[in-house]
PDB file of C-alpha atoms in Angstrom:
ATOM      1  CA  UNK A1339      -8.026 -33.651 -45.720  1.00 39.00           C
ATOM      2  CA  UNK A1340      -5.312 -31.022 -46.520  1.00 41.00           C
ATOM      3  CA  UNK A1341      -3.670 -30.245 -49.514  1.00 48.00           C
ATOM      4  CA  UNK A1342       0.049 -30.632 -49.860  1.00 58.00           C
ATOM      5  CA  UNK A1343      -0.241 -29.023 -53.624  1.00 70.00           C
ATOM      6  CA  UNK A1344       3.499 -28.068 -54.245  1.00 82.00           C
ATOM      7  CA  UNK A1345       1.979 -24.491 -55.010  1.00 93.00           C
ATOM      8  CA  UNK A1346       1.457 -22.010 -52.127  1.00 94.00           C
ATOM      9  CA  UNK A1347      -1.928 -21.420 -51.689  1.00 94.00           C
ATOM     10  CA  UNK A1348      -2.161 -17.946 -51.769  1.00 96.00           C
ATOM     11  CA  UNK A1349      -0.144 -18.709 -56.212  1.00 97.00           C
ATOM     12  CA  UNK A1350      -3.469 -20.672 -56.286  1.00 97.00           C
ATOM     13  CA  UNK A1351      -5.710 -18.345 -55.549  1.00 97.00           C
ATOM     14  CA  UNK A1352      -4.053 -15.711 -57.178  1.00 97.00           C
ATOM     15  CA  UNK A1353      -3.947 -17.839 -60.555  1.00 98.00           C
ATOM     16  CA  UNK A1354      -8.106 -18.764 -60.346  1.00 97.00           C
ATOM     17  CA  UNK A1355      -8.521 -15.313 -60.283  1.00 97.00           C
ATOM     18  CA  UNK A1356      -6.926 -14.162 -62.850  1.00 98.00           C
ATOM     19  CA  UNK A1357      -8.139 -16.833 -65.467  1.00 97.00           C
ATOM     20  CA  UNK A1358      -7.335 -19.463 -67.910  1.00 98.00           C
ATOM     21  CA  UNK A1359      -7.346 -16.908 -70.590  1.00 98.00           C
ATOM     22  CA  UNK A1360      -5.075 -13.754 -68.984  1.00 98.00           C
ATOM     23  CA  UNK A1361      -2.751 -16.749 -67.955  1.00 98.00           C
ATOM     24  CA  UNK A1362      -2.030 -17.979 -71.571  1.00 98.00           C
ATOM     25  CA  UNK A1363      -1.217 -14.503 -72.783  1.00 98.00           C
ATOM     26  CA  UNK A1364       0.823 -13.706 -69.927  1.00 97.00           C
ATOM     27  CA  UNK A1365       2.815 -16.937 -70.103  1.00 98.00           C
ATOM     28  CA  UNK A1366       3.647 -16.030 -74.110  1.00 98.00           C
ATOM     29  CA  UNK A1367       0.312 -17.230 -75.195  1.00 98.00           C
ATOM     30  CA  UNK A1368       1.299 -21.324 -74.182  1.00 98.00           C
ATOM     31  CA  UNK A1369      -0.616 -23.931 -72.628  1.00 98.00           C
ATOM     32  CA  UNK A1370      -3.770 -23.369 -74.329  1.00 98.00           C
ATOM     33  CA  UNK A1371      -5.950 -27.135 -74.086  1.00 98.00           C
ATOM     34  CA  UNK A1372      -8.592 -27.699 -76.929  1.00 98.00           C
ATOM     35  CA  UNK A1373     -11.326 -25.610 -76.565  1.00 98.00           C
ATOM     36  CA  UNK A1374     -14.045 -28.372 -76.910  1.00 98.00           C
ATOM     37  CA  UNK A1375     -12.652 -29.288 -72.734  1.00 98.00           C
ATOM     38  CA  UNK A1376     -14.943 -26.633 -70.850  1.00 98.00           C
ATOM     39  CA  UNK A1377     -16.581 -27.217 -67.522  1.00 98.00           C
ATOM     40  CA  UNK A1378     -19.850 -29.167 -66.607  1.00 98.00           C
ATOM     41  CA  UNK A1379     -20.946 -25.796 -65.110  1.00 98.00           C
ATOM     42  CA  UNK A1380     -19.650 -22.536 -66.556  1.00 97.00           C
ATOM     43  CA  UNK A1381     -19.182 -21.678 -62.269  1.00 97.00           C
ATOM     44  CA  UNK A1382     -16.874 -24.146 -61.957  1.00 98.00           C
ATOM     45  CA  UNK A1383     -13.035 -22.853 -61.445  1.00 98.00           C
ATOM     46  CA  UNK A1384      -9.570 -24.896 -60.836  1.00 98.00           C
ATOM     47  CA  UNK A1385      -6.072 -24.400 -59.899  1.00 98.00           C
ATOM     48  CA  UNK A1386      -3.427 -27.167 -58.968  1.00 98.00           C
ATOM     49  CA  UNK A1387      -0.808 -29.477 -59.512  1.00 98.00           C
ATOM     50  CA  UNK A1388      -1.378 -32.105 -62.824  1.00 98.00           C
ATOM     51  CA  UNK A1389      -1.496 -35.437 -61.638  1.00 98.00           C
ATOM     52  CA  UNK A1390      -1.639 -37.362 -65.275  1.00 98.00           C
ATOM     53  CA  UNK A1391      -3.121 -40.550 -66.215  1.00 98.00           C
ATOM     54  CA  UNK A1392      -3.602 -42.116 -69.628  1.00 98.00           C
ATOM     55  CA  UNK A1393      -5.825 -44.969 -70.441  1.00 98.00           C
ATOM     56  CA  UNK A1394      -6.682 -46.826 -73.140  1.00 97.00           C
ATOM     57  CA  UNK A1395      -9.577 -45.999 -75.466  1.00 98.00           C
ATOM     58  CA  UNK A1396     -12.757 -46.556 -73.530  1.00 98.00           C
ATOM     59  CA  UNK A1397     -11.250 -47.723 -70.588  1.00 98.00           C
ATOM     60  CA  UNK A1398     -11.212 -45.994 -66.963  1.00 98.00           C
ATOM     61  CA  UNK A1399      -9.960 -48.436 -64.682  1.00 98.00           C
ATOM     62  CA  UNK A1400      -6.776 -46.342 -64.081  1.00 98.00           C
ATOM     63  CA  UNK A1401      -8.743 -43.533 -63.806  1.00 98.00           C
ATOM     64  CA  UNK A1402     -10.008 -45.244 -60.624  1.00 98.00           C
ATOM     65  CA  UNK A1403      -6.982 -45.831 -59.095  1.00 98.00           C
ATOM     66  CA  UNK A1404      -5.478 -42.510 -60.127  1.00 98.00           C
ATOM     67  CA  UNK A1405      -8.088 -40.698 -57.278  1.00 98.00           C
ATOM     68  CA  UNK A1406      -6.579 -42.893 -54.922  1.00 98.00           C
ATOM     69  CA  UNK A1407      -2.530 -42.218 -55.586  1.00 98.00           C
ATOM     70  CA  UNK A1408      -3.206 -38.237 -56.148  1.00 98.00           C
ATOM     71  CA  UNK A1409      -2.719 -35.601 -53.449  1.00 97.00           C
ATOM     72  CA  UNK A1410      -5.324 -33.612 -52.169  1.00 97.00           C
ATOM     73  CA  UNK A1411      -5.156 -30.503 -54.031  1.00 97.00           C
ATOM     74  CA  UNK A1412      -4.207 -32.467 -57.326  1.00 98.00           C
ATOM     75  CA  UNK A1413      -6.499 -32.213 -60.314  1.00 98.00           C
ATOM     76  CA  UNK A1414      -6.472 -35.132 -62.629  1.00 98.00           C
ATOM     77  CA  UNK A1415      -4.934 -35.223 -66.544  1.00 98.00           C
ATOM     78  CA  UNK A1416      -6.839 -37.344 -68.117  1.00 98.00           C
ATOM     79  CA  UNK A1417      -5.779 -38.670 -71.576  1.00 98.00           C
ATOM     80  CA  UNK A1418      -7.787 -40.735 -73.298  1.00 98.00           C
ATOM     81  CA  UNK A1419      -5.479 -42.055 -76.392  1.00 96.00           C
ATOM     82  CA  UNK A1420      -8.145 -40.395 -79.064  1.00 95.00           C
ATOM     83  CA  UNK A1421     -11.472 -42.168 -77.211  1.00 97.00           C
ATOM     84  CA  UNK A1422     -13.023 -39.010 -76.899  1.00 97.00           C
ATOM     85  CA  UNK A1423     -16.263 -40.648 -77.692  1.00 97.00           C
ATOM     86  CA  UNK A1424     -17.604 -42.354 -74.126  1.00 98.00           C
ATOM     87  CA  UNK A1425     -18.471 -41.817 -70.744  1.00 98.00           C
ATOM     88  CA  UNK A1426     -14.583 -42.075 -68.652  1.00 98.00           C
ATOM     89  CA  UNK A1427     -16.254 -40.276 -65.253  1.00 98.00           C
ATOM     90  CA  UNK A1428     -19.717 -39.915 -63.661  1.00 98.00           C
ATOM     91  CA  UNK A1429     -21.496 -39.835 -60.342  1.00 98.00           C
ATOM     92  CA  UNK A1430     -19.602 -42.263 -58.284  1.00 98.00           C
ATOM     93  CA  UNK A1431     -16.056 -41.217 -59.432  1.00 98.00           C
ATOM     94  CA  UNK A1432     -17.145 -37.393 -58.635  1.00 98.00           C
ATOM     95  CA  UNK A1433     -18.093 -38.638 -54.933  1.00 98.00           C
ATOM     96  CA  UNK A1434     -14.390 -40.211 -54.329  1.00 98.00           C
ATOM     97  CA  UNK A1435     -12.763 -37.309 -55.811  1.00 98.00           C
ATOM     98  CA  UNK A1436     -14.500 -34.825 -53.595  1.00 98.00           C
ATOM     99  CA  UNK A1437     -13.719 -37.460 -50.446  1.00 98.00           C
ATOM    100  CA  UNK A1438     -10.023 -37.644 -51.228  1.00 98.00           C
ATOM    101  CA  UNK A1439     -10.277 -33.544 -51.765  1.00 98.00           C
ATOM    102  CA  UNK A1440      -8.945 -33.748 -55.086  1.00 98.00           C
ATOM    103  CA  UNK A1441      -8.663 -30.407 -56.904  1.00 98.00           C
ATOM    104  CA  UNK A1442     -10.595 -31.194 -59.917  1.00 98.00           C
ATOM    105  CA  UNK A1443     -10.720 -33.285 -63.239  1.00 99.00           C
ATOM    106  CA  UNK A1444      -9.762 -32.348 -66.736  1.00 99.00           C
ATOM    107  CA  UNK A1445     -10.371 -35.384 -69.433  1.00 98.00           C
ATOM    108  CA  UNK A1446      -9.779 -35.391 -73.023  1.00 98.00           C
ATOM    109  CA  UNK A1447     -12.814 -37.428 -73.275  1.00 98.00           C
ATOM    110  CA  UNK A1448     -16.501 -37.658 -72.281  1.00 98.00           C
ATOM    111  CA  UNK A1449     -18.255 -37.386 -68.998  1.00 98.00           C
ATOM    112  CA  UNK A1450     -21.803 -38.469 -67.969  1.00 98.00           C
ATOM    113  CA  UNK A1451     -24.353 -37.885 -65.268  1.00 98.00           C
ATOM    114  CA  UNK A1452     -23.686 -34.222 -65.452  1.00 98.00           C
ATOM    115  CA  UNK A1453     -26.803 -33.060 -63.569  1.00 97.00           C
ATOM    116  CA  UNK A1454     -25.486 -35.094 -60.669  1.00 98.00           C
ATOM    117  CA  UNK A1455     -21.621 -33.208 -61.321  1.00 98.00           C
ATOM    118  CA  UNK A1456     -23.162 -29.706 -61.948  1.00 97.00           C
ATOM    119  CA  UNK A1457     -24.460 -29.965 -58.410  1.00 97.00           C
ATOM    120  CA  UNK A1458     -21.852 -31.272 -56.587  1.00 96.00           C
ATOM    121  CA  UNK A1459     -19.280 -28.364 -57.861  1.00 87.00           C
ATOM    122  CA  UNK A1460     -16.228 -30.514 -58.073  1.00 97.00           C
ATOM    123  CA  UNK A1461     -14.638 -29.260 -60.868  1.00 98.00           C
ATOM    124  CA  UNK A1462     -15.056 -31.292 -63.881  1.00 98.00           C
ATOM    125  CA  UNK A1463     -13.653 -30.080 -67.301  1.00 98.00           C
ATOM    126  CA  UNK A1464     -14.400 -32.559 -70.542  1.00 98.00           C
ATOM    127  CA  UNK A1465     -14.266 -32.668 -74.004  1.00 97.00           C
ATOM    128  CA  UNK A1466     -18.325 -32.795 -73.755  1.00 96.00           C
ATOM    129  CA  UNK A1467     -20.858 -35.313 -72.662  1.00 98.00           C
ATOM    130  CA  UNK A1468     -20.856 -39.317 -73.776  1.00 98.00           C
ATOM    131  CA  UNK A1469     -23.462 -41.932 -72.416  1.00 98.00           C
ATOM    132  CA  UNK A1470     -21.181 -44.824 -73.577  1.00 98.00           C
ATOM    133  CA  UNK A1471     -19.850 -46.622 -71.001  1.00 97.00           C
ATOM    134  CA  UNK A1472     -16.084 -48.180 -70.560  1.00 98.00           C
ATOM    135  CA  UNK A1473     -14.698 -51.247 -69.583  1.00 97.00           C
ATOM    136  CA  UNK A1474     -11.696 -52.440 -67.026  1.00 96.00           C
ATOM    137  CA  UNK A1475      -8.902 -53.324 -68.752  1.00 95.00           C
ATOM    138  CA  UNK A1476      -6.967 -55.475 -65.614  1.00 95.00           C
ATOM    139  CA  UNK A1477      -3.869 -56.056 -67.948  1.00 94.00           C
ATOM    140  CA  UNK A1478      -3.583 -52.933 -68.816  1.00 92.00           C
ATOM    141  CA  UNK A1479      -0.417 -51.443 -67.269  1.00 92.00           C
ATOM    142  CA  UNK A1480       0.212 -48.285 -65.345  1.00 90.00           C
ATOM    143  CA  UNK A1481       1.072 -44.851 -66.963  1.00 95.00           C
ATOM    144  CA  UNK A1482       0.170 -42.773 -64.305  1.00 98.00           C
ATOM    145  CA  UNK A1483       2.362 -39.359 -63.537  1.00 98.00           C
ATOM    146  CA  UNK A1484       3.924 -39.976 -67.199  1.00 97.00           C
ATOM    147  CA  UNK A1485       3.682 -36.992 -69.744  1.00 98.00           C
ATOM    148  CA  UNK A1486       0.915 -36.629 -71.447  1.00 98.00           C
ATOM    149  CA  UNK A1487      -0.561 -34.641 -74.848  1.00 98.00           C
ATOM    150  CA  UNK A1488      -3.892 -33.295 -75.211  1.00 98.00           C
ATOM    151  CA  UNK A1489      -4.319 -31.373 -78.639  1.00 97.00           C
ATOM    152  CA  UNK A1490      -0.457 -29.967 -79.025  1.00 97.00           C
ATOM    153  CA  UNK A1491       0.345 -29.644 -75.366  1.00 98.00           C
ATOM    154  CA  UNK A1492       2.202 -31.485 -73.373  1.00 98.00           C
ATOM    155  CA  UNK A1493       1.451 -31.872 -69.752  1.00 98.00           C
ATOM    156  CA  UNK A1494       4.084 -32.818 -67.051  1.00 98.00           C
ATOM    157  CA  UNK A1495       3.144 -34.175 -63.671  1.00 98.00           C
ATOM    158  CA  UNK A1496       3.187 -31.265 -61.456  1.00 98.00           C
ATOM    159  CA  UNK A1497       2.955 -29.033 -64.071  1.00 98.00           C
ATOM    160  CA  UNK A1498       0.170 -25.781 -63.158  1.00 98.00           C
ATOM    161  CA  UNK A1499      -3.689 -25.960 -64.388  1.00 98.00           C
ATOM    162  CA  UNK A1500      -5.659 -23.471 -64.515  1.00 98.00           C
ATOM    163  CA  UNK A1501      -9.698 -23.606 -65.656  1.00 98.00           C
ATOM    164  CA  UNK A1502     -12.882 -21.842 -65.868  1.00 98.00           C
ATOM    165  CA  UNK A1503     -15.406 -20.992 -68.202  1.00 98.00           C
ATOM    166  CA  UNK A1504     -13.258 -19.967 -70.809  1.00 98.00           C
ATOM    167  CA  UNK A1505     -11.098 -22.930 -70.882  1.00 98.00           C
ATOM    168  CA  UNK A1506      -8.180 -24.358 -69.671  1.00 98.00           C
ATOM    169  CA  UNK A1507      -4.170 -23.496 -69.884  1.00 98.00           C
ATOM    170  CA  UNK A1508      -1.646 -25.497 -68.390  1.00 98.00           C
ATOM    171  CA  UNK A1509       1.829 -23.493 -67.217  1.00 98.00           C
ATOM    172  CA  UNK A1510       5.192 -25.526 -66.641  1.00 98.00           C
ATOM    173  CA  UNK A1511       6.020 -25.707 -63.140  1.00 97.00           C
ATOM    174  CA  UNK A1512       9.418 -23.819 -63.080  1.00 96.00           C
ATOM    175  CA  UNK A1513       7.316 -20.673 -65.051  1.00 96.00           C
ATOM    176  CA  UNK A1514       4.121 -20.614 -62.763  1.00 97.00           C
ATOM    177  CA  UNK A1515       5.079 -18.038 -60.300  1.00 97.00           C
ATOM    178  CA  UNK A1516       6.771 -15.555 -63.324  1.00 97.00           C
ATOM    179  CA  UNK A1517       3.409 -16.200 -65.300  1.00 98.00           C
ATOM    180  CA  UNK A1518       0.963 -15.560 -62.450  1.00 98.00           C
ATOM    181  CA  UNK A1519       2.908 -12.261 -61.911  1.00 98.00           C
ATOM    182  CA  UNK A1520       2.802 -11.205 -65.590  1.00 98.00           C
ATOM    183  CA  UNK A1521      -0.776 -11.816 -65.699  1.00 98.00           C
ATOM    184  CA  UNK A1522      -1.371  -9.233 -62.217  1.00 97.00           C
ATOM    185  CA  UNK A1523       0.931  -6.469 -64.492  1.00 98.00           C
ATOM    186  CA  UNK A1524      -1.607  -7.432 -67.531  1.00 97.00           C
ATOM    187  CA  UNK A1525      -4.833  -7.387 -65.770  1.00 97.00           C
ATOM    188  CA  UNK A1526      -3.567  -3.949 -64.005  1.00 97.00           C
ATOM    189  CA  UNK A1527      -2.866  -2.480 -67.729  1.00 97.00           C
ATOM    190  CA  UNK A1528      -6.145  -3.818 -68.590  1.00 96.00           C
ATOM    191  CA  UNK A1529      -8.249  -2.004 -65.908  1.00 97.00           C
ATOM    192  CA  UNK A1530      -6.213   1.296 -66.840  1.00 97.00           C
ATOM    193  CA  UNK A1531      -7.149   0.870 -70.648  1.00 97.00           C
ATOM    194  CA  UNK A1532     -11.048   0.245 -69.937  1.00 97.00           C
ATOM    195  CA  UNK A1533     -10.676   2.985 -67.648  1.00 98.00           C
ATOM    196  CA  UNK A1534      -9.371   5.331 -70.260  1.00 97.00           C
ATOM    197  CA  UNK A1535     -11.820   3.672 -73.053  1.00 97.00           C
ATOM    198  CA  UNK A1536     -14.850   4.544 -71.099  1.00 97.00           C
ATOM    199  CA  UNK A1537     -13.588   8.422 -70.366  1.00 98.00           C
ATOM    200  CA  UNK A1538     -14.084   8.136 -74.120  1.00 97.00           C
ATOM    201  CA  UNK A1539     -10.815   7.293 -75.510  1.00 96.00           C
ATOM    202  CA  UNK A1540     -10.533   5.044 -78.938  1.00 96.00           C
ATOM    203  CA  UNK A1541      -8.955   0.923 -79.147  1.00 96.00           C
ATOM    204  CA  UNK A1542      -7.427   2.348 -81.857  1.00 95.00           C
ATOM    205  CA  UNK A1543      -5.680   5.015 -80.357  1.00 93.00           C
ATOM    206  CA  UNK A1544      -4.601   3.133 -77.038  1.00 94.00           C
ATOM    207  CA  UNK A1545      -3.354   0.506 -78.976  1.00 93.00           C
ATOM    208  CA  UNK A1546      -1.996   2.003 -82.061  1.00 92.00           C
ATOM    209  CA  UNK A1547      -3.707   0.532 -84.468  1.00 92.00           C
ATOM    210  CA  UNK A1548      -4.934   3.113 -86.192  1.00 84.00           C
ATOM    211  CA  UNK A1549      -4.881   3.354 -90.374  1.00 79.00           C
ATOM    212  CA  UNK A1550      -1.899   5.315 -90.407  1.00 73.00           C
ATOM    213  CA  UNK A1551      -0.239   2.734 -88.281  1.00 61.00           C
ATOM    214  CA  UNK A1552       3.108   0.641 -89.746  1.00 63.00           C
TER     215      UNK A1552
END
């Protein structure tokens, strides 16, 4: 299945290179998810489009259906409205992801049968792991590409997400391509200081932060 991800692929790759946290400081130090959500497997990396969904506490029926409406390519926004505490996403879930080709999950809530999700290498970013399980709310209405908040963000459909070990960051759409390009000039500066620091130059001189420094 191929991706039609709004995003050139060659912004994607570019962005899961640089990281989640050279991203947030380039962008003006935005976008920056609670850092409880980390991945299953500290390996695990994503970049792509936010397709968001929002369910009730303990409830992942619309999670279901959101695999099914998303593009390839598109990695899943899951608010959970403060049910961090159970299980939204496990072994079966992971196995239609991967067979739609989503791009990878990010849930403000729990996840179970992580050896199974380790394994499989879909990315899966939660707020930890929760053997409670959830119900199927059938009256529960839609809010699917809506915005949504997780900790003082607030994610747009479409907007950019970025993961991996260190976290996650998510980067409006209309500022992805000016972030990803401030984050190549800051990882360049970067190489030059640790360059310069292991020829045996001081932090404190680089950077001016020396005691005499105003």
């Amino acid at each position: 299945m191929s991706s039609i991800s709004p995003f050139a692929s060659d912004l994607l790759e570019r962005a899961q290179r640089l990281g989640a946290a050279t991203l947030h400081e380039a962008a003006g130090r935005i976008g920056a998810l609670p850092s409880a959500i980390k991945p299953v497997d500290p390996r695990m990396r994503l970049a792509g489009p936010a397709f968001t969904v929002v369910v009730p506490a303990f409830d992942n029926l619309w999670i279901h259906r959101a695999i099914y409406q998303a593009r390839p390519g598109d990695i899943l926004i899951v608010g959970t409205s403060d049910g961090i505490e159970a299980g939204y996403w496990g072994d079966v879930m992971n196995a239609a992801a991967e067979q739609r080709g989503l791009g990878g999950l990010v849930i403000d809530g729990g996840v179970r049968d992580t050896a199974g999700l380790a394994e499989a290498r879909f990315p899966v970013f939660s707020n930890g792991v929760c053997i409670r399980g959830t119900i199927k709310g059938f009256d529960v209405p839609a809010r699917l590409q809506q915005p949504v908040a997780i900790g003082n963000v607030v994610i747009n459909p479409g907007d950019l997400i970025v993961g991996d070990r260190d976290g996650v960051v998510v980067l409006p759409a209309a500022r992805a391509a000016e972030a990803i390009a401030a984050g190549q000039r800051r990882e360049e500066d970067e190489m030059v200081k640790i360059a310069r620091i292991r020829a045996g130059e001081r932090t404190l001189d680089l950077y001016g932060f020396g005691e005499d420094a105003r």
